Coordinates of C-alpha atoms in Angstrom, one line a residue:
X1 CA -12.7 41.4 15.0
X2 CA -15.1 38.6 14.4
X3 CA -17.2 39.2 11.3
X4 CA -20.8 38.4 10.7
X5 CA -20.4 35.7 8.1
X6 CA -24.0 34.9 7.5
X7 CA -27.2 37.1 7.2
X8 CA -29.6 36.9 10.1
X9 CA -32.3 35.5 7.9
X10 CA -32.4 33.6 4.6
X11 CA -34.6 31.1 2.8
X12 CA -32.6 28.3 4.5
X13 CA -32.7 29.7 8.1
X14 CA -36.4 30.0 9.0
X15 CA -36.5 32.0 12.3
X16 CA -40.0 30.7 12.9
X17 CA -38.7 27.2 13.6
X18 CA -37.3 27.2 17.2
X19 CA -35.1 24.2 16.4
X20 CA -33.3 26.1 13.6
X21 CA -31.3 28.6 15.6
X22 CA -29.5 31.4 13.7
X23 CA -26.9 31.7 16.4
X24 CA -25.6 29.6 19.3
X25 CA -23.2 31.1 21.8
X26 CA -20.7 33.2 19.8
X27 CA -21.4 31.4 16.5
X28 CA -23.7 32.3 13.6
X29 CA -25.6 29.3 12.2
X30 CA -26.5 28.9 8.6
X31 CA -28.4 26.2 6.8
X32 CA -27.5 24.9 3.3
X33 CA -27.8 21.9 1.1
X34 CA -24.7 19.8 0.6
X35 CA -23.8 18.0 -2.6
X36 CA -22.7 14.8 -0.7
X37 CA -22.6 13.5 2.8
X38 CA -20.1 10.6 2.6
X39 CA -16.6 11.5 1.7
X40 CA -14.0 8.9 0.7
X41 CA -11.1 9.1 3.1
X42 CA -7.4 9.5 2.4
X43 CA -4.2 10.4 4.2
X44 CA -4.3 10.2 8.0
X45 CA -7.7 8.5 7.8
X46 CA -7.0 6.2 4.8
X47 CA -7.9 3.1 6.8
X48 CA -11.6 4.2 6.8
X49 CA -13.9 4.1 3.9
X50 CA -15.8 7.3 4.5
X51 CA -15.9 10.3 6.7
X52 CA -19.3 11.8 7.6
X53 CA -19.6 15.4 8.6
X54 CA -23.2 16.7 9.5
X55 CA -21.8 20.2 9.9
X56 CA -19.2 22.5 8.5
X57 CA -17.4 24.6 11.1
X58 CA -17.5 24.1 14.8
X59 CA -18.6 26.4 17.6
X60 CA -16.1 24.8 20.0
X61 CA -13.5 26.8 18.1
X62 CA -10.3 25.4 19.7
X63 CA -7.5 27.6 18.8
X64 CA -5.3 24.8 17.7
X65 CA -7.9 23.0 15.5
X66 CA -6.4 21.6 12.3
X67 CA -9.9 21.6 10.7
X68 CA -9.8 25.4 10.4
X69 CA -7.2 24.9 7.6
X70 CA -9.8 23.0 5.5
X71 CA -12.4 25.8 5.6
X72 CA -13.2 26.9 2.1
X73 CA -12.4 30.6 2.4
X74 CA -9.8 32.7 4.2
X75 CA -12.6 34.5 6.0
X76 CA -13.9 31.3 7.4
X77 CA -10.4 30.2 8.5
X78 CA -9.8 33.5 10.2
X79 CA -13.2 33.3 12.0
X80 CA -13.1 29.6 13.0
X81 CA -15.4 29.0 15.9
X82 CA -17.7 31.8 15.0
X83 CA -19.7 30.1 12.3
X84 CA -21.5 26.8 11.7
X85 CA -23.1 25.6 8.5
X86 CA -25.7 22.9 9.0
X87 CA -25.9 20.4 6.1
X88 CA -29.7 20.7 5.9
X89 CA -30.2 17.8 3.5
X90 CA -27.7 15.4 5.2
X91 CA -30.3 12.9 6.1
X92 CA -31.9 13.0 2.6
X93 CA -28.5 12.4 1.1
X94 CA -27.8 9.4 3.3
X95 CA -31.2 7.9 2.5
X96 CA -30.1 7.7 -1.2
X97 CA -27.6 5.1 -0.1
X98 CA -30.5 2.7 0.7
X99 CA -30.3 1.6 -2.9
X100 CA -26.8 0.5 -2.4
X101 CA -26.5 -0.3 1.3
X102 CA -23.2 0.3 3.1
X103 CA -22.1 -3.2 4.1
X104 CA -18.9 -3.7 6.1
X105 CA -17.9 -0.1 5.5
X106 CA -16.0 1.9 8.2
X107 CA -17.2 5.4 8.8
X108 CA -15.5 8.2 10.7
X109 CA -17.9 10.6 12.3
X110 CA -16.6 13.3 12.1
X111 CA -13.3 14.4 10.6
X112 CA -13.6 18.2 10.3
X113 CA -16.3 19.1 12.8
X114 CA -17.7 17.9 16.1
X115 CA -20.9 15.9 15.5
X116 CA -22.0 16.7 19.1
X117 CA -21.3 20.4 19.2
X118 CA -24.0 22.5 21.0
X119 CA -26.2 23.0 17.9
X120 CA -26.7 19.2 17.8
X121 CA -28.7 19.3 21.1
X122 CA -31.7 20.9 19.4
X123 CA -31.3 19.8 15.8
X124 CA -30.5 16.1 16.5
X125 CA -29.1 15.8 13.0
X126 CA -26.3 13.4 14.1
X127 CA -28.9 11.2 15.9
X128 CA -31.0 11.0 12.8
X129 CA -28.0 9.9 10.8
X130 CA -27.2 7.2 13.3
X131 CA -30.7 5.9 13.1
X132 CA -30.5 5.8 9.3
X133 CA -27.2 3.9 9.5
X134 CA -28.8 1.4 11.9
X135 CA -31.9 0.9 9.9
X136 CA -30.5 0.4 6.5
X137 CA -26.8 -0.4 6.6
X138 CA -24.2 -2.5 8.4
X139 CA -21.3 -0.3 9.2
X140 CA -18.5 -0.1 11.6
X141 CA -18.7 3.4 13.2
X142 CA -16.1 5.6 14.9
X143 CA -17.4 8.7 16.6
X144 CA -14.8 11.4 17.4
X145 CA -16.0 14.1 19.8
X146 CA -15.2 16.2 22.8
X147 CA -18.8 16.6 23.9
X148 CA -20.7 14.9 26.7
X149 CA -23.8 15.1 24.6
X150 CA -22.7 11.8 23.0
X151 CA -24.2 10.1 26.1
X152 CA -27.7 11.1 24.8
X153 CA -27.3 8.5 22.0
X154 CA -26.0 5.6 24.0
X155 CA -29.3 3.8 23.2
X156 CA -28.5 3.8 19.5
X157 CA -24.8 3.2 19.8
X158 CA -25.5 0.0 21.8
X159 CA -27.3 -1.4 18.7
X160 CA -24.4 -1.2 16.3
X161 CA -22.5 -4.5 15.8
X162 CA -19.3 -2.4 15.8
X163 CA -19.1 1.1 17.2
X164 CA -16.6 3.1 19.2
X165 CA -16.6 6.5 20.8
X166 CA -13.3 8.4 21.0
X167 CA -13.5 11.2 23.6
X168 CA -10.9 14.0 23.2
X169 CA -9.4 14.9 26.5
X170 CA -6.3 17.0 26.0
X171 CA -5.0 17.9 29.5
X172 CA -5.7 17.5 33.2
X173 CA -5.3 21.2 33.8
X174 CA -8.4 23.4 33.6
X175 CA -6.3 26.6 33.2
X176 CA -4.6 25.0 30.1
X177 CA -8.0 23.8 28.8
X178 CA -9.4 27.3 29.2
X179 CA -6.4 28.8 27.3
X180 CA -6.7 26.5 24.3
X181 CA -10.4 25.3 24.4
X182 CA -12.3 28.1 26.3
X183 CA -15.7 27.1 24.7
X184 CA -15.4 23.4 25.3
X185 CA -16.8 21.3 28.2
X186 CA -14.5 20.8 31.2
X187 CA -12.0 17.9 31.4
X188 CA -14.0 16.5 34.3
X189 CA -17.3 16.5 32.4
X190 CA -15.7 14.8 29.4
X191 CA -14.1 12.1 31.5
X192 CA -17.3 11.4 33.2
X193 CA -19.2 11.1 29.9
X194 CA -16.8 8.7 28.3
X195 CA -16.9 6.6 31.5
X196 CA -20.7 6.5 31.1
X197 CA -20.4 5.4 27.5
X198 CA -17.9 2.6 28.4
X199 CA -20.1 1.4 31.3
X200 CA -23.0 1.1 28.9
X201 CA -21.1 -1.4 27.0
X202 CA -20.1 0.8 24.0
X203 CA -16.4 0.4 23.0
X204 CA -14.6 3.6 24.2
X205 CA -11.3 5.3 23.8
X206 CA -9.7 8.4 25.2
X207 CA -8.0 10.6 22.6
X208 CA -5.2 12.7 23.9
X209 CA -4.9 14.6 20.7
X210 CA -3.2 16.9 20.7
X211 CA -1.7 16.4 24.2
X212 CA -1.5 19.8 25.8
X213 CA 0.6 20.7 28.9
X214 CA -0.2 18.3 31.8
X215 CA 0.1 19.4 35.4
X216 CA 0.4 15.9 37.0
X217 CA 0.9 13.0 34.6
X218 CA 0.8 10.4 37.3
X219 CA -2.6 11.5 38.7
X220 CA -4.0 12.2 35.2
X221 CA -3.1 8.7 34.0
X222 CA -4.7 7.2 37.2
X223 CA -7.9 9.2 36.6
X224 CA -8.2 7.8 33.1
X225 CA -7.3 4.2 34.1
X226 CA -10.0 4.3 36.8
X227 CA -12.7 4.6 34.1
X228 CA -11.9 1.0 33.1
X229 CA -11.2 2.1 29.5
X230 CA -8.1 0.4 28.0
X231 CA -7.8 2.2 24.6
X232 CA -5.9 5.5 24.4
X233 CA -4.4 7.5 21.5
X234 CA -1.9 10.3 22.0
X235 CA -0.5 12.8 19.5
X236 CA 1.9 15.7 19.9
X237 CA 1.0 19.3 19.2
X238 CA 1.8 20.0 15.5
X239 CA 4.7 22.5 15.5
X240 CA 5.1 22.9 11.8
X241 CA 3.8 26.0 10.0
X242 CA 3.0 24.7 6.6
X243 CA -0.4 25.9 5.3
X244 CA -2.0 22.6 4.4
X245 CA -0.4 20.1 6.8
X246 CA -3.2 20.0 9.4
X247 CA -0.8 22.0 11.6
X248 CA -1.2 24.2 14.6
X249 CA -2.7 27.7 14.4
X250 CA -0.4 30.6 15.2
X251 CA -2.0 31.7 18.5
X252 CA -1.8 28.2 19.9
X253 CA 1.9 28.0 18.9
X254 CA 2.6 31.1 20.9
X255 CA 0.8 29.8 23.9
X256 CA 2.8 26.5 23.7
X257 CA 6.1 28.4 23.6
X258 CA 5.0 30.5 26.6
X259 CA 4.1 27.4 28.6
X260 CA 7.4 25.7 27.7
X261 CA 5.7 22.7 26.1
X262 CA 7.9 21.0 23.5
X263 CA 8.7 17.6 22.0
X264 CA 10.8 16.6 25.0
X265 CA 8.1 17.5 27.5
X266 CA 5.6 15.5 25.4
X267 CA 7.9 12.5 25.3
X268 CA 8.5 12.7 29.1
X269 CA 4.8 12.8 29.7
X270 CA 4.0 9.9 27.4
X271 CA 6.6 7.8 29.1
X272 CA 4.7 8.3 32.4
X273 CA 1.3 7.8 30.9
X274 CA 2.3 4.5 29.4
X275 CA 3.2 3.1 32.8
X276 CA -0.5 3.3 33.7
X277 CA -2.0 2.9 30.2
X278 CA 0.0 0.2 28.5
X279 CA -2.2 0.1 25.4
X280 CA -1.7 3.8 24.6
X281 CA -1.0 4.2 20.9
X282 CA 0.4 7.2 19.1
X283 CA -0.4 9.1 15.9
X284 CA -1.9 7.5 12.8
X285 CA -1.5 3.9 14.2
X286 CA -3.8 4.8 17.1
X287 CA -6.5 6.1 14.8
X288 CA -6.4 3.0 12.5
X289 CA -9.8 1.6 11.6
X290 CA -8.5 -1.9 12.5
X291 CA -8.6 -0.8 16.1
X292 CA -12.3 0.2 16.1
X293 CA -14.9 -1.9 17.9

């Protein structure tokens, strides 16, 4: 059973402020100061200079999400999707970098949360950070999201010299989406949003990561190609069970086995997708900072 991870009121969660929600959907929301806001990257994201995460946790709560493994406590890992911690001083921390402006740095927004999850609609914390980066720095920006809310900030994204939005779309099948991502926006809504970003002149990419079972690979590929977007990244479902290898969570593994999705099905689907999407990259190479902008 999901546990109440945060008290309903605390000094950092003033209920009198309507923008500072204490819950959103199924998730409790807490507010706390962070010690830093820019994290030097390594491993899979080593080609970037920093990751920027305005939030900890994510109310989308996808049952395969690797980010759950990086939660600081077992309780938070077990309750992934049911808690969000807002980094209340995120903007103040970023303003400190004005003394040493970020010039030609590449920033990944975000690596272990979604910067446009539902709480962002009222808080506008991600938008404030974008404005700060625009006003005082010269960075290359990569936004990773599965939320159509990103279209709200097209006006800011158009002002970056180099910026790219990666929209995660994992399947063409709404039944599959509901099984793995029940709290996320629909496939159709996400596809429409990234097409809007692309049409506004902002560099765009569709991220098929992880690629979930696909009903009709030919039709799915054609739908994506019709957006005019040429950049695509795909990655297989992590089948390993090591604790700290950004792997798949147990419930999702069981669903995959039940649906008969395996490495061979993935490879067969990728082969079809590449007929329509010749610039489709896979894995770490697809996420390389060299391909941003």
